[in-house]
Short mmCIF file of C-alpha atoms in Angstrom, two decimals:
data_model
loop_
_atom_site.label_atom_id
_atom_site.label_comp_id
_atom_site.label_asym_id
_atom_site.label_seq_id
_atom_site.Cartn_x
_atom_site.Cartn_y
_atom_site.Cartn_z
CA UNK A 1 53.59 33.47 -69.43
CA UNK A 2 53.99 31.65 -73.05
CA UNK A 3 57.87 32.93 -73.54
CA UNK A 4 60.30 30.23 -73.58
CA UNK A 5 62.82 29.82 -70.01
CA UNK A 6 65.74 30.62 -73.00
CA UNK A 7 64.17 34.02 -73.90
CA UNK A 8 63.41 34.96 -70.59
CA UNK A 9 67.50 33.57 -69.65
CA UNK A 10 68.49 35.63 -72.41
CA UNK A 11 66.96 38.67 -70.82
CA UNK A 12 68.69 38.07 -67.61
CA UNK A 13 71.82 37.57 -69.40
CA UNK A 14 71.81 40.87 -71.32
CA UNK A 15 70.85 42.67 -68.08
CA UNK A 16 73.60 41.27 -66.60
CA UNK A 17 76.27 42.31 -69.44
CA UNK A 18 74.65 45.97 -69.10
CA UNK A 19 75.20 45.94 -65.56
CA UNK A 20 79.11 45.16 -65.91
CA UNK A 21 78.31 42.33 -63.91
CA UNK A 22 79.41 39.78 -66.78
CA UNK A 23 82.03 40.95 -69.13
CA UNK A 24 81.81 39.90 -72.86
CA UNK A 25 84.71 37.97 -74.52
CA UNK A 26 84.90 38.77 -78.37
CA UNK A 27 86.18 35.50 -79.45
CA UNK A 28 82.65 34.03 -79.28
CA UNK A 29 79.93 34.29 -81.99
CA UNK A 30 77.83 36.94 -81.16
CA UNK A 31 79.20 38.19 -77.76
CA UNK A 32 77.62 34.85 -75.97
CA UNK A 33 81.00 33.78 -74.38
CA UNK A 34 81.56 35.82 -71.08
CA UNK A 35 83.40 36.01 -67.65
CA UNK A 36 83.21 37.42 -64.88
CA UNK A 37 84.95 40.09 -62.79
CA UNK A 38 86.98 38.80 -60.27
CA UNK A 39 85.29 40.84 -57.40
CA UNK A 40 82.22 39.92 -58.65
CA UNK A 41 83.20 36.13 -58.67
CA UNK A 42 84.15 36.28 -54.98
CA UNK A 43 81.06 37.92 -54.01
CA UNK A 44 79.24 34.79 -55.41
CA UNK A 45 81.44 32.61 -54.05
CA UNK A 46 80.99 34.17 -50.64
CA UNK A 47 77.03 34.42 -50.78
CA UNK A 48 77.16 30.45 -52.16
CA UNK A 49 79.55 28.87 -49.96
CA UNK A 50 76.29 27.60 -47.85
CA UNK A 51 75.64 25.46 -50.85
CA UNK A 52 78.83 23.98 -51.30
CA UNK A 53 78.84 25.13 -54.84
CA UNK A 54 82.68 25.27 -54.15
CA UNK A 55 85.45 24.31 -51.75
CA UNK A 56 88.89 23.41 -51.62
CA UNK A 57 88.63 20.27 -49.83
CA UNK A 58 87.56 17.55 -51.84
CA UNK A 59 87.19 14.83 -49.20
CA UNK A 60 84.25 16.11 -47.95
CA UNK A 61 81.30 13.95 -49.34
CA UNK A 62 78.19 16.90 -48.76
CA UNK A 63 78.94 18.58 -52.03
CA UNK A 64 75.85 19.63 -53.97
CA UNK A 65 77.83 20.74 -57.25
CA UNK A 66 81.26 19.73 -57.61
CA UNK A 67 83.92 20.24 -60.30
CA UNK A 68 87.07 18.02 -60.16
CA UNK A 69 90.42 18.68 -61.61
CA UNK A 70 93.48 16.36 -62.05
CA UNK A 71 94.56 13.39 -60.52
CA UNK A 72 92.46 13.05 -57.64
CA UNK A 73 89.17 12.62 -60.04
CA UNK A 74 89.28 8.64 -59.10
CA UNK A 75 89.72 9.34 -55.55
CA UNK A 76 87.19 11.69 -55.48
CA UNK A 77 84.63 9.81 -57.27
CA UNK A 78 84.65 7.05 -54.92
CA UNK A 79 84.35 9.47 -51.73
CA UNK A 80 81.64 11.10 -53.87
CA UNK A 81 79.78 7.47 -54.07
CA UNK A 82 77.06 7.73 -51.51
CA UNK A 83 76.48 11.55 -51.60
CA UNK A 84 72.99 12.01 -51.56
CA UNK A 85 73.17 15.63 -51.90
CA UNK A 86 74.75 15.67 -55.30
CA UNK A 87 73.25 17.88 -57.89
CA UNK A 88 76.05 18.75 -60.60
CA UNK A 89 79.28 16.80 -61.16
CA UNK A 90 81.73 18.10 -63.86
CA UNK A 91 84.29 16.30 -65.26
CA UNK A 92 85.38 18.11 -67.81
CA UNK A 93 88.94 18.24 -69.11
CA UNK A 94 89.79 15.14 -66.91
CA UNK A 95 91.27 12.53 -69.64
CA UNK A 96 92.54 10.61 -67.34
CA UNK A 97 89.09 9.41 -66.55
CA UNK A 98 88.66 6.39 -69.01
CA UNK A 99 85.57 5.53 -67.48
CA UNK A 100 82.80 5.71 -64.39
CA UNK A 101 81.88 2.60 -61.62
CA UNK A 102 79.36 0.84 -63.29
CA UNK A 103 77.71 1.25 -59.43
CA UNK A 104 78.38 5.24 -59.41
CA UNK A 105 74.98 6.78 -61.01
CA UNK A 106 73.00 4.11 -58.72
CA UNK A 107 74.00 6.03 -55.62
CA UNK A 108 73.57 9.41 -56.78
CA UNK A 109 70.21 9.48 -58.46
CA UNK A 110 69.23 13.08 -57.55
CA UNK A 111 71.88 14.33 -60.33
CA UNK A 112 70.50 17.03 -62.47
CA UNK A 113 73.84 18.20 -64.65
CA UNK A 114 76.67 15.64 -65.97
CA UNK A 115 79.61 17.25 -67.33
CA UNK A 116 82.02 14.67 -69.22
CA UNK A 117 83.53 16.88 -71.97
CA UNK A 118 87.50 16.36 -72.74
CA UNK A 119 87.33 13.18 -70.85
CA UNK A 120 89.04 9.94 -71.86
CA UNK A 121 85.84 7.64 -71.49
CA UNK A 122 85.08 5.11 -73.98
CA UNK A 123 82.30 3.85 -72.62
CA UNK A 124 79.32 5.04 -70.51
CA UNK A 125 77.74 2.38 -67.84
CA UNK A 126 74.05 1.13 -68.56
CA UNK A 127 73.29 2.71 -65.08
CA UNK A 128 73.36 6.56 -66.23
CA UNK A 129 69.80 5.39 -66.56
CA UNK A 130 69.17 5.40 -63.36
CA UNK A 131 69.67 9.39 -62.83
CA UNK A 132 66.30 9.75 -63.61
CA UNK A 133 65.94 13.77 -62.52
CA UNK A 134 69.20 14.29 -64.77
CA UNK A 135 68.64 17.21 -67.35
CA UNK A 136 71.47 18.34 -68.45
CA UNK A 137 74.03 15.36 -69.99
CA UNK A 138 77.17 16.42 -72.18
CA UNK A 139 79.47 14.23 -73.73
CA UNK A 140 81.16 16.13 -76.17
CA UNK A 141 85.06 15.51 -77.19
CA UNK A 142 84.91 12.36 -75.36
CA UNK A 143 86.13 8.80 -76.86
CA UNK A 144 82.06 7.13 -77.06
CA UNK A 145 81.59 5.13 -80.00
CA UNK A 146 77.91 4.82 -78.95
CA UNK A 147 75.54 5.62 -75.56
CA UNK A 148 73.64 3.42 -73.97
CA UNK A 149 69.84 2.38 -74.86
CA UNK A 150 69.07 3.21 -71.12
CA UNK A 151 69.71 6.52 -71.83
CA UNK A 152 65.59 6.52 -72.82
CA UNK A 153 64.99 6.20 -68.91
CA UNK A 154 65.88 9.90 -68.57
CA UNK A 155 62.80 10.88 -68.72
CA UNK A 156 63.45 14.63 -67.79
CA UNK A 157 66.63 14.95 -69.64
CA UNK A 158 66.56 18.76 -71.45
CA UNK A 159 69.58 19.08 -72.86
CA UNK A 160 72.18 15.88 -74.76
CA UNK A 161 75.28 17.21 -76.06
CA UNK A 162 77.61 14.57 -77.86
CA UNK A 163 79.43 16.99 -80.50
CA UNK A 164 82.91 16.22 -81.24
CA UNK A 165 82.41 12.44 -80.62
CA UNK A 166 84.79 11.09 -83.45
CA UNK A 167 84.16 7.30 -82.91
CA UNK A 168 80.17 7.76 -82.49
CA UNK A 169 78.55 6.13 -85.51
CA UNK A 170 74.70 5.67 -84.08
CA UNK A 171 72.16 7.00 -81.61
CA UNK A 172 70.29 5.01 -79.32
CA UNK A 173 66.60 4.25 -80.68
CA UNK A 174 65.02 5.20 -77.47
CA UNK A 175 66.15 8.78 -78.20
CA UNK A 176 62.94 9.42 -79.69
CA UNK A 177 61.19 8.68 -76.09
CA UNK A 178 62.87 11.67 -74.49
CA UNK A 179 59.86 13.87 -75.03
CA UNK A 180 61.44 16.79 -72.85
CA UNK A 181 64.65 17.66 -74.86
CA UNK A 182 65.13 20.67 -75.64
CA UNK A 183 68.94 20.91 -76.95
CA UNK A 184 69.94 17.78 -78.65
CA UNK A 185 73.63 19.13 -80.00
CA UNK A 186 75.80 15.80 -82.03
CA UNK A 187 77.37 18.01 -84.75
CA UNK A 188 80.80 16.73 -85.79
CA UNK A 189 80.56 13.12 -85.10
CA UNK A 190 80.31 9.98 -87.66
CA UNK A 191 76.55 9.10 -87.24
CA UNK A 192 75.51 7.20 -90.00
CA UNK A 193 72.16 7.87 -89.67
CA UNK A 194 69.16 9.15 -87.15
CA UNK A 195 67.30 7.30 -85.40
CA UNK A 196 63.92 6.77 -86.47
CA UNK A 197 60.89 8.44 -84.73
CA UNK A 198 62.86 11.59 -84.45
CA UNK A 199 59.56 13.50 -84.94
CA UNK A 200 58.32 12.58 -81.23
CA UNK A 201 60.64 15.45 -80.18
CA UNK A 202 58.66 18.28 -80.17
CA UNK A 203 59.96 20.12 -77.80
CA UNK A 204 63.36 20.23 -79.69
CA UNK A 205 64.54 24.03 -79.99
CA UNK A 206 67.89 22.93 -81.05
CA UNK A 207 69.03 20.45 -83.22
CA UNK A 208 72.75 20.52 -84.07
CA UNK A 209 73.88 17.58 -86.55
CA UNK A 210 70.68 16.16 -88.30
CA UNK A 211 71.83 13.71 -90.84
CA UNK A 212 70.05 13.17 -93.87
CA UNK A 213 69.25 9.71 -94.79
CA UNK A 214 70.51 8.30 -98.25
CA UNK A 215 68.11 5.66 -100.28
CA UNK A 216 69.89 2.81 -98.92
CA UNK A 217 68.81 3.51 -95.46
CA UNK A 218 65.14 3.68 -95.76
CA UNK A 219 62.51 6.45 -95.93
CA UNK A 220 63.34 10.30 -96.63
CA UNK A 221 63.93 11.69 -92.64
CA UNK A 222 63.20 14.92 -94.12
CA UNK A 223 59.83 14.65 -93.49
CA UNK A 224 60.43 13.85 -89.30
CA UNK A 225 61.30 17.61 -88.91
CA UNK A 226 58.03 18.43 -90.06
CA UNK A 227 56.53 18.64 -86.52
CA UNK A 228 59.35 20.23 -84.97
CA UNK A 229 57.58 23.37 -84.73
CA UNK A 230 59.47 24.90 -82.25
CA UNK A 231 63.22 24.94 -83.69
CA UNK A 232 65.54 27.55 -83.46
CA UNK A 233 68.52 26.38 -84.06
CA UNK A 234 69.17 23.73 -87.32
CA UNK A 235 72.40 22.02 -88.80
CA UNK A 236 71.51 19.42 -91.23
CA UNK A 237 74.39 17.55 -93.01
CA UNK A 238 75.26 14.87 -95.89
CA UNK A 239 72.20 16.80 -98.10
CA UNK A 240 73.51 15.45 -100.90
CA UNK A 241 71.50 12.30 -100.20
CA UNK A 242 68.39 14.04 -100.29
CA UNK A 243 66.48 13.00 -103.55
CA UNK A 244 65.36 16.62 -104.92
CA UNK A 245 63.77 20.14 -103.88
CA UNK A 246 60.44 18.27 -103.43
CA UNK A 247 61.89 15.79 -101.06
CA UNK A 248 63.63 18.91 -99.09
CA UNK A 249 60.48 20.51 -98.45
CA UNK A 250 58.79 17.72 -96.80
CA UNK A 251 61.24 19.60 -93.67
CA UNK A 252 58.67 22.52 -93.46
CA UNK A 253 61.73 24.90 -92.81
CA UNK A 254 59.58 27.35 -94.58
CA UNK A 255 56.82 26.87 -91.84
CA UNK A 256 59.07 27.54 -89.03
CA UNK A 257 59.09 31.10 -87.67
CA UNK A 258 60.80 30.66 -85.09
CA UNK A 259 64.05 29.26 -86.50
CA UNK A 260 66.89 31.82 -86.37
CA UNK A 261 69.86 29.89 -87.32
CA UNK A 262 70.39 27.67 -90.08
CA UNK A 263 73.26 25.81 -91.82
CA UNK A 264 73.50 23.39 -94.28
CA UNK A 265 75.98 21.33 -95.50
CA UNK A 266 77.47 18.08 -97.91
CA UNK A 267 79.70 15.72 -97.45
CA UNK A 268 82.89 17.21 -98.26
CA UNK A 269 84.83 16.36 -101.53
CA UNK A 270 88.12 16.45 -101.36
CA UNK A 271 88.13 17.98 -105.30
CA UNK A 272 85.20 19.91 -106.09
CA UNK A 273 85.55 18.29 -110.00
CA UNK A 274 84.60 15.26 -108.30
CA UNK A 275 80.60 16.84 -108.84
CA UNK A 276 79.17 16.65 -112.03
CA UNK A 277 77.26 19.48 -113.08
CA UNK A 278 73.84 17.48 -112.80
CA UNK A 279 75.18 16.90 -108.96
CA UNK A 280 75.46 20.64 -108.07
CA UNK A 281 72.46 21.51 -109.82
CA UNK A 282 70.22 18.68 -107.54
CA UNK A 283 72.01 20.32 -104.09
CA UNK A 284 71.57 23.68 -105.30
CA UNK A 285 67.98 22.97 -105.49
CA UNK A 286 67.70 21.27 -102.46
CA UNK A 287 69.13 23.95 -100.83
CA UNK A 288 66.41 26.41 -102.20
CA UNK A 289 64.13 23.75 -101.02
CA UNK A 290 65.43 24.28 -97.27
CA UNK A 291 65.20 27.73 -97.38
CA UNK A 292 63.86 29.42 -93.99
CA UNK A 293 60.79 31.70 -93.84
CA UNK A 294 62.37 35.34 -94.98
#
């Protein structure tokens, strides 16, 4: 049908927590953190093992999704080289790992989900552009000061997660080519800017971290989430460079029905009597100017 594959996940997912199958934890926003019983993990593990979703040995090379913890992540990697069958590596919490063989993605181009989160790496290879079936890439917490313009080759990439990214100042331009994203979540980082031609994403349903242009670096971007028709989730920042309400608008927040969560947010002062009244009166307005369909 027309419903989008995160209405009809949500579905499953609520079935599941009314089943007792999952178990909500409260700390999350909204009950969407989870786990699961440990009978019921065992089960899965047991009706999976086929798959090598899981195993204890880790010098096997026929692993289709593979998570690797500690020391051994080096070791394991280069075993991991040539493994054809590879669909999911996660690396998360690893920060030993400071970075990936520049050869590594070359040899395992049937990757569909990266995991890199909590790792030490400080760089990412030009050759991630060669997982072209990749859809799933997440960077978050990691040491990147920037990602790699190759990262356009992706053509089937869904979902880019970079939040957390302290050192990352810019995005690549070829961003803007990935016309399949879905998720694109950089919230908490130092970008400067957004790349321009952020409009081509139309498929965006989240967008996590938009950063508003000031005069000094060209044209309003207000205006390039116009066509994003299909948002759901929006967190805009630095609105204090936005010129005024009019300028706000050109967003169409008001046009999007779909959009179900919004913040927005200023750089922060470190003394709110560092605004002049004339200040909080333009981002007041501004504000009213982003205001959602009610």
């Amino acid at each position: 049908g027309d419903r989008a594959i995160e209405d009809v996940a949500d579905d499953y997912y609520k079935e599941l927590m009314d089943r007792n199958l999952l178990q909500a934890v409260p700390d999350y926003f909204e009950d969407w953190g989870c786990r699961m019983h440990d009978v019921v993990r065992e089960l899965a593990l047991y009706v999976s093992q086929h798959k090598h979703l899981y195993h204890q040995d880790a010098s096997t090379a026929r692993h289709r999704h593979l998570t690797i913890v500690g020391e051994v992540a080096s070791t394991v990697l280069e075993i991991n080289k040539k493994n054809e069958c590879l669909r999911a590596l996660l690396l998360s919490k690893n920060p030993s790992i400071k970075s990936i063989p520049s050869d590594f993605f070359g040899k395992v181009r049937c990757l569909r989900v990266l995991d890199l989160t909590y790792t030490g790496i400080e760089s990412l290879t030009d050759s991630v552009g060669c997982l072209v079936h990749l859809r799933f890439l997440n960077v978050s917490f990691t040491e990147l000061d920037e990602l790699p313009e190759s990262i356009q080759n992706l053509r089937n990439l869904q979902t880019l997660k970079a939040n957390g990214c302290k050192f990352l100042h810019r995005l690549p331009k070829g961003l803007v080519r990935l016309h399949k994203l879905t998720h694109l979540s950089i919230a908490d980082t130092q970008l400067d800017k957004m790349p321009i031609g952020l409009e081509e994403l139309k498929s965006l349903h989240t967008l996590y971290g938009f950063v508003a242009n000031d005069e000094n670096q060209g044209d309003n971007n207000m205006k390039e989430l116009w066509n994003l028709t299909q948002l759901r989730r929006l967190t805009m920042h630095k609105l204090e460079a936005v010129a005024d309400k009019a300028q706000a608008e050109e967003a169409g927040l008001k046009n999007k029905s779909d959009l179900k969560y919004l913040r927005l947010s200023c750089t922060r002062k470190t003394n709110r009597n560092q605004l002049e009244d004339p200040e909080i009166q333009k981002i007041e307005e501004v504000f009213e100017g982003l205001l959602p369909p009610s």
